[in-house]
Amino acid sequence: MPDYDKEGLVSAWTFDGNGGARRIGWQEIGQGVPSGERFQWINLQQMEHRHGRNTWLDNHSGIDPSILESLVAAETRPRCALFDNGAFLNLRGINLMPYSLPDEMHSIRFWVEPHRIVSVRRKALSAVGDFEDAIQRGRAPRTPGEFVADLSMRLVDRMDTVITALAEQADELEEQVLSATLSNLSPKVSEVRRVAIILRRYIAPQREALNHFSLEDAEWLSPRDRNRLREAADRVTRFAEELDSVRDRAAVIYDQMVERRAEQMNRSMLVLAAVTVIFAPLTLITGLMGMNVEGIPGSQDPNGFWAVTILAAGLGVGLVAWLRMIRWL
């Protein structure tokens, strides 16, 4: 067996072009596409401890060094580049695996040739796992073009699930903005807006990448495959528009929260001002009548206390009535 870096190989398949496929190892990979088979798929894991490089990629794949750099780049946005002997395609997918966050979009890069597809990933994607399960069940693609179209549609399907849930969450926040506690609602609004912005950043370029790949002038890319790639690009366009809508709705919800908070503060200040208007005169009267000096009116009268109390109560009632009349209360 060739001395390749075995840790980098996730899986490898050979396809017969009639809907059948079987797993292969490094030895069969090194021998190329056998007679009677249509093409191979080599799925590699980017290796952190060796700066993402794989021995087979560097020394035995025969891929141009400039393309290799794109396959193992640390951080790239979705894009497509067409070459004379193949096409490079970088896509991102939302991971629906357990403990994954909704805004986690992991990259998977493809080098597509007429008889070989090489993919490189950093982390596992649920869409790729489901794709391999379908291959095992006998639903394998017949051409490299069908391979890319099938996998692109699976990536898009998972975007639909997350973005629909995000839009429903925005609907719930719009219903709660007038009744829920602002301190509980604010983190939710910020999270919805943050996720929408992050997803929008990667989803929008994916539309251009898929449309560009559909223009590849290759015999292994059939009209049906081109139509499916354009359909995936159209759905990505709709997702980008939906994310723009969610982001804008989150901004409107935040503005409503600010207005509601300002209204609550104004109401509190109004109540405080009304209390001050009512009790300031009463405080003045009680302060004057409470001075311990000679000559205070009614100091010798046994009914003086009750007279002052009735006077203060009457003044308070009158002030309340006046404030209601001018609509302060």
Short mmCIF file of C-alpha atoms in Angstrom, two decimals:
data_model
loop_
_atom_site.label_atom_id
_atom_site.label_comp_id
_atom_site.label_asym_id
_atom_site.label_seq_id
_atom_site.Cartn_x
_atom_site.Cartn_y
_atom_site.Cartn_z
CA MET A 1 0.00 0.00 0.00
CA PRO A 2 1.41 3.46 -0.84
CA ASP A 3 2.76 5.45 2.08
CA TYR A 4 0.08 8.15 2.11
CA ASP A 5 -1.22 10.08 5.07
CA LYS A 6 -4.07 7.75 6.01
CA GLU A 7 -5.47 10.12 8.62
CA GLY A 8 -6.54 12.52 5.89
CA LEU A 9 -8.87 10.12 4.08
CA VAL A 10 -12.50 10.30 5.20
CA SER A 11 -13.91 8.11 2.45
CA ALA A 12 -13.41 7.22 -1.20
CA TRP A 13 -15.87 5.85 -3.76
CA THR A 14 -15.79 4.65 -7.31
CA PHE A 15 -18.92 5.04 -9.46
CA ASP A 16 -19.94 2.84 -12.38
CA GLY A 17 -22.06 5.49 -14.14
CA ASN A 18 -25.26 3.43 -13.80
CA GLY A 19 -26.28 4.40 -10.26
CA GLY A 20 -23.95 1.99 -8.50
CA ALA A 21 -20.90 2.73 -6.34
CA ARG A 22 -18.51 1.01 -3.96
CA ARG A 23 -15.97 2.11 -1.37
CA ILE A 24 -12.29 1.97 -2.19
CA GLY A 25 -9.03 2.48 -0.30
CA TRP A 26 -5.68 4.13 -0.94
CA GLN A 27 -4.42 1.24 -3.06
CA GLU A 28 -7.26 1.53 -5.60
CA ILE A 29 -7.03 5.31 -5.51
CA GLY A 30 -3.40 5.07 -6.56
CA GLN A 31 -4.29 2.84 -9.51
CA GLY A 32 -6.69 5.39 -10.99
CA VAL A 33 -10.19 4.77 -12.33
CA PRO A 34 -10.47 1.04 -13.21
CA SER A 35 -11.92 -0.23 -16.44
CA GLY A 36 -15.71 -0.25 -16.38
CA GLU A 37 -15.94 2.53 -13.82
CA ARG A 38 -16.95 6.13 -14.62
CA PHE A 39 -15.30 8.31 -11.97
CA GLN A 40 -13.96 8.40 -8.39
CA TRP A 41 -14.69 10.59 -5.38
CA ILE A 42 -11.90 11.12 -2.84
CA ASN A 43 -13.10 12.88 0.31
CA LEU A 44 -10.27 14.24 2.48
CA GLN A 45 -10.10 15.79 5.94
CA GLN A 46 -8.03 18.97 6.28
CA MET A 47 -5.39 18.26 8.89
CA GLU A 48 -4.70 21.02 11.39
CA HIS A 49 -1.45 19.64 12.76
CA ARG A 50 0.13 19.73 9.30
CA HIS A 51 -1.28 23.06 8.19
CA GLY A 52 -4.07 21.34 6.34
CA ARG A 53 -1.81 19.51 3.88
CA ASN A 54 -2.09 15.88 2.92
CA THR A 55 0.74 13.74 1.53
CA TRP A 56 -1.39 12.36 -1.28
CA LEU A 57 -2.63 15.82 -2.25
CA ASP A 58 0.87 17.27 -2.38
CA ASN A 59 2.75 14.45 -4.05
CA HIS A 60 0.36 12.08 -5.83
CA SER A 61 -2.86 13.86 -6.78
CA GLY A 62 -1.46 15.63 -9.85
CA ILE A 63 -3.49 18.75 -9.04
CA ASP A 64 -1.96 22.10 -9.91
CA PRO A 65 -0.29 23.77 -6.87
CA SER A 66 -2.42 26.92 -7.22
CA ILE A 67 -5.56 24.80 -7.02
CA LEU A 68 -4.14 22.89 -4.05
CA GLU A 69 -3.74 26.20 -2.20
CA SER A 70 -7.43 26.92 -2.77
CA LEU A 71 -8.40 23.44 -1.58
CA VAL A 72 -6.64 23.85 1.77
CA ALA A 73 -7.01 27.62 2.30
CA ALA A 74 -7.73 28.52 5.92
CA GLU A 75 -10.76 30.74 5.29
CA THR A 76 -12.52 31.38 1.99
CA ARG A 77 -15.95 32.45 0.84
CA PRO A 78 -18.02 30.39 -1.63
CA ARG A 79 -16.69 30.75 -5.15
CA CYS A 80 -16.11 28.89 -8.40
CA ALA A 81 -13.16 28.92 -10.79
CA LEU A 82 -13.20 27.16 -14.17
CA PHE A 83 -10.07 25.67 -15.74
CA ASP A 84 -9.29 23.81 -18.96
CA ASN A 85 -9.07 20.44 -17.22
CA GLY A 86 -11.70 20.87 -14.50
CA ALA A 87 -13.44 23.22 -12.09
CA PHE A 88 -12.82 24.36 -8.53
CA LEU A 89 -15.90 24.87 -6.38
CA ASN A 90 -16.04 26.08 -2.79
CA LEU A 91 -19.42 25.69 -1.03
CA ARG A 92 -20.66 26.16 2.50
CA GLY A 93 -23.29 24.20 4.33
CA ILE A 94 -25.23 24.53 7.58
CA ASN A 95 -24.52 21.67 9.94
CA LEU A 96 -27.59 19.98 11.47
CA MET A 97 -25.55 17.58 13.56
CA PRO A 98 -26.14 17.47 17.37
CA TYR A 99 -24.62 20.34 19.37
CA SER A 100 -24.08 22.42 16.22
CA LEU A 101 -25.02 26.09 16.27
CA PRO A 102 -27.47 27.40 13.62
CA ASP A 103 -24.94 29.93 12.31
CA GLU A 104 -22.16 27.37 11.82
CA MET A 105 -21.48 27.19 8.08
CA HIS A 106 -18.64 24.83 7.28
CA SER A 107 -16.72 24.86 4.04
CA ILE A 108 -16.25 21.97 1.63
CA ARG A 109 -14.04 22.46 -1.44
CA PHE A 110 -14.20 20.41 -4.67
CA TRP A 111 -11.85 19.86 -7.55
CA VAL A 112 -13.97 18.32 -10.32
CA GLU A 113 -12.46 16.53 -13.31
CA PRO A 114 -14.16 14.31 -15.91
CA HIS A 115 -13.12 11.11 -14.06
CA ARG A 116 -12.31 12.28 -10.55
CA ILE A 117 -13.69 14.49 -7.77
CA VAL A 118 -11.46 15.51 -4.87
CA SER A 119 -13.13 17.18 -1.90
CA VAL A 120 -11.48 18.70 1.17
CA ARG A 121 -13.29 19.66 4.37
CA ARG A 122 -12.42 20.98 7.79
CA LYS A 123 -15.41 19.61 9.70
CA ALA A 124 -18.08 17.03 8.98
CA LEU A 125 -21.29 18.17 7.29
CA SER A 126 -24.59 16.41 7.80
CA ALA A 127 -25.49 16.92 4.12
CA VAL A 128 -22.38 15.01 3.02
CA GLY A 129 -23.12 12.23 5.51
CA ASP A 130 -26.66 11.86 4.15
CA PHE A 131 -25.28 11.91 0.61
CA GLU A 132 -23.00 8.97 1.39
CA ASP A 133 -25.91 7.11 3.00
CA ALA A 134 -27.86 7.54 -0.25
CA ILE A 135 -24.89 6.19 -2.21
CA GLN A 136 -24.82 3.11 0.01
CA ARG A 137 -28.54 2.58 -0.66
CA GLY A 138 -27.88 2.41 -4.41
CA ARG A 139 -28.78 6.01 -5.28
CA ALA A 140 -25.37 7.04 -6.57
CA PRO A 141 -24.84 9.82 -9.13
CA ARG A 142 -23.98 8.76 -12.66
CA THR A 143 -21.70 11.65 -13.65
CA PRO A 144 -19.56 14.25 -11.86
CA GLY A 145 -22.12 16.88 -12.88
CA GLU A 146 -24.94 14.94 -11.24
CA PHE A 147 -22.72 14.46 -8.19
CA VAL A 148 -22.25 18.22 -7.72
CA ALA A 149 -25.93 18.97 -8.43
CA ASP A 150 -27.14 16.35 -5.91
CA LEU A 151 -24.82 17.51 -3.16
CA SER A 152 -25.61 21.19 -3.82
CA MET A 153 -29.33 20.52 -3.45
CA ARG A 154 -28.72 18.71 -0.15
CA LEU A 155 -26.74 21.66 1.18
CA VAL A 156 -29.53 24.02 0.11
CA ASP A 157 -32.21 21.85 1.76
CA ARG A 158 -30.50 22.25 5.14
CA MET A 159 -30.29 25.99 4.68
CA ASP A 160 -34.06 26.01 4.15
CA THR A 161 -34.64 24.29 7.49
CA VAL A 162 -32.56 26.76 9.50
CA ILE A 163 -33.71 29.92 7.70
CA THR A 164 -37.37 28.95 8.01
CA ALA A 165 -36.89 28.44 11.76
CA LEU A 166 -35.14 31.82 11.97
CA ALA A 167 -38.05 33.55 10.20
CA GLU A 168 -40.54 31.88 12.56
CA GLN A 169 -38.51 33.10 15.52
CA ALA A 170 -38.69 36.64 14.12
CA ASP A 171 -42.49 36.24 13.86
CA GLU A 172 -42.69 35.27 17.53
CA LEU A 173 -40.56 38.26 18.57
CA GLU A 174 -42.82 40.62 16.65
CA GLU A 175 -45.80 39.27 18.59
CA GLN A 176 -44.00 39.58 21.93
CA VAL A 177 -42.50 43.04 21.52
CA LEU A 178 -45.56 44.81 22.99
CA SER A 179 -46.10 42.44 25.90
CA ALA A 180 -42.90 40.64 26.90
CA THR A 181 -40.35 41.98 29.36
CA LEU A 182 -37.76 44.01 27.51
CA SER A 183 -34.87 42.55 29.49
CA ASN A 184 -35.87 39.04 28.34
CA LEU A 185 -36.60 40.05 24.75
CA SER A 186 -33.44 42.05 23.98
CA PRO A 187 -30.98 39.07 23.92
CA LYS A 188 -33.30 37.10 21.63
CA VAL A 189 -33.57 39.96 19.15
CA SER A 190 -29.79 40.44 19.14
CA GLU A 191 -29.23 36.70 18.55
CA VAL A 192 -31.69 36.57 15.62
CA ARG A 193 -30.05 39.56 13.99
CA ARG A 194 -26.53 38.18 14.55
CA VAL A 195 -27.38 34.78 13.03
CA ALA A 196 -29.09 36.41 10.04
CA ILE A 197 -26.05 38.59 9.33
CA ILE A 198 -23.59 35.67 9.58
CA LEU A 199 -25.66 33.38 7.36
CA ARG A 200 -26.21 36.16 4.81
CA ARG A 201 -22.46 36.71 4.58
CA TYR A 202 -21.84 33.19 3.24
CA ILE A 203 -25.12 32.37 1.51
CA ALA A 204 -25.14 35.30 -0.94
CA PRO A 205 -21.79 34.40 -2.64
CA GLN A 206 -22.92 30.77 -2.94
CA ARG A 207 -25.50 31.83 -5.52
CA GLU A 208 -22.79 33.20 -7.81
CA ALA A 209 -20.63 30.11 -7.29
CA LEU A 210 -23.43 27.73 -8.32
CA ASN A 211 -24.43 29.85 -11.32
CA HIS A 212 -20.81 30.05 -12.43
CA PHE A 213 -20.33 26.28 -12.13
CA SER A 214 -23.47 25.67 -14.22
CA LEU A 215 -21.72 27.48 -17.09
CA GLU A 216 -18.91 24.89 -17.19
CA ASP A 217 -18.56 23.67 -20.79
CA ALA A 218 -18.07 19.96 -20.11
CA GLU A 219 -19.73 16.84 -21.47
CA TRP A 220 -20.18 15.41 -17.96
CA LEU A 221 -22.46 18.34 -17.07
CA SER A 222 -25.84 17.60 -18.65
CA PRO A 223 -28.67 20.13 -19.23
CA ARG A 224 -30.56 18.54 -16.33
CA ASP A 225 -27.58 19.06 -14.05
CA ARG A 226 -27.30 22.70 -15.15
CA ASN A 227 -30.99 23.26 -14.43
CA ARG A 228 -30.67 21.75 -10.96
CA LEU A 229 -27.64 23.92 -10.21
CA ARG A 230 -29.59 27.02 -11.34
CA GLU A 231 -32.52 25.89 -9.19
CA ALA A 232 -30.20 25.60 -6.20
CA ALA A 233 -28.83 29.08 -6.98
CA ASP A 234 -32.39 30.48 -7.19
CA ARG A 235 -33.24 28.99 -3.80
CA VAL A 236 -30.06 30.48 -2.35
CA THR A 237 -31.17 33.87 -3.76
CA ARG A 238 -34.50 33.48 -1.97
CA PHE A 239 -32.70 32.57 1.25
CA ALA A 240 -30.54 35.68 0.99
CA GLU A 241 -33.66 37.81 0.54
CA GLU A 242 -35.32 36.09 3.49
CA LEU A 243 -32.27 36.76 5.65
CA ASP A 244 -32.34 40.42 4.60
CA SER A 245 -35.98 40.49 5.66
CA VAL A 246 -35.21 38.85 9.03
CA ARG A 247 -32.36 41.29 9.65
CA ASP A 248 -34.58 44.29 8.83
CA ARG A 249 -37.42 42.94 10.96
CA ALA A 250 -35.04 42.49 13.87
CA ALA A 251 -33.97 46.13 13.45
CA VAL A 252 -37.63 47.23 13.48
CA ILE A 253 -38.28 45.13 16.60
CA TYR A 254 -35.29 46.74 18.28
CA ASP A 255 -36.61 50.21 17.39
CA GLN A 256 -39.99 49.28 18.86
CA MET A 257 -38.25 48.13 22.03
CA VAL A 258 -36.41 51.46 22.26
CA GLU A 259 -39.66 53.36 21.78
CA ARG A 260 -41.40 51.23 24.39
CA ARG A 261 -38.56 51.75 26.86
CA ALA A 262 -38.64 55.53 26.22
CA GLU A 263 -42.41 55.54 26.70
CA GLN A 264 -42.07 53.71 30.02
CA MET A 265 -39.41 56.16 31.15
CA ASN A 266 -41.55 59.15 30.15
CA ARG A 267 -44.50 57.72 32.04
CA SER A 268 -42.36 57.20 35.12
CA MET A 269 -41.05 60.76 34.91
CA LEU A 270 -44.59 62.07 34.51
CA VAL A 271 -45.76 60.21 37.62
CA LEU A 272 -42.75 61.53 39.54
CA ALA A 273 -43.50 65.08 38.42
CA ALA A 274 -47.16 64.71 39.43
CA VAL A 275 -46.20 63.41 42.88
CA THR A 276 -43.82 66.35 43.27
CA VAL A 277 -46.57 68.85 42.33
CA ILE A 278 -48.97 67.33 44.86
CA PHE A 279 -46.64 66.90 47.82
CA ALA A 280 -44.46 69.99 47.50
CA PRO A 281 -47.19 72.38 48.76
CA LEU A 282 -48.21 69.92 51.47
CA THR A 283 -44.59 69.59 52.59
CA LEU A 284 -44.35 73.41 52.78
CA ILE A 285 -47.50 73.68 54.94
CA THR A 286 -46.50 70.89 57.30
CA GLY A 287 -43.00 72.34 57.54
CA LEU A 288 -44.30 75.77 58.51
CA MET A 289 -46.83 74.39 61.00
CA GLY A 290 -44.21 72.13 62.54
CA MET A 291 -41.82 74.93 63.54
CA ASN A 292 -41.25 75.02 67.29
CA VAL A 293 -41.60 78.83 67.68
CA GLU A 294 -44.07 81.09 69.41
CA GLY A 295 -46.96 82.54 67.42
CA ILE A 296 -47.88 79.47 65.35
CA PRO A 297 -51.64 79.84 64.53
CA GLY A 298 -53.76 77.32 66.38
CA SER A 299 -50.98 76.18 68.67
CA GLN A 300 -53.24 76.67 71.67
CA ASP A 301 -56.37 75.39 69.98
CA PRO A 302 -57.21 71.72 70.76
CA ASN A 303 -58.74 71.35 67.24
CA GLY A 304 -55.78 72.93 65.44
CA PHE A 305 -54.23 69.60 64.39
CA TRP A 306 -57.43 68.43 62.75
CA ALA A 307 -57.90 71.78 61.05
CA VAL A 308 -54.44 71.62 59.48
CA THR A 309 -54.99 67.97 58.49
CA ILE A 310 -58.29 68.78 56.76
CA LEU A 311 -56.69 71.77 55.03
CA ALA A 312 -53.79 69.65 53.73
CA ALA A 313 -56.13 66.84 52.61
CA GLY A 314 -58.38 69.30 50.81
CA LEU A 315 -55.39 70.91 49.10
CA GLY A 316 -54.10 67.47 48.02
CA VAL A 317 -57.48 66.47 46.58
CA GLY A 318 -57.70 69.76 44.76
CA LEU A 319 -54.25 69.31 43.22
CA VAL A 320 -55.11 65.79 42.08
CA ALA A 321 -58.32 67.04 40.47
CA TRP A 322 -56.40 69.82 38.73
CA LEU A 323 -53.77 67.42 37.38
CA ARG A 324 -56.48 65.14 36.03
CA MET A 325 -58.14 68.12 34.38
CA ILE A 326 -54.93 69.01 32.52
CA ARG A 327 -54.38 65.29 31.73
CA TRP A 328 -51.25 64.79 33.75
CA LEU A 329 -52.83 61.85 35.56
#
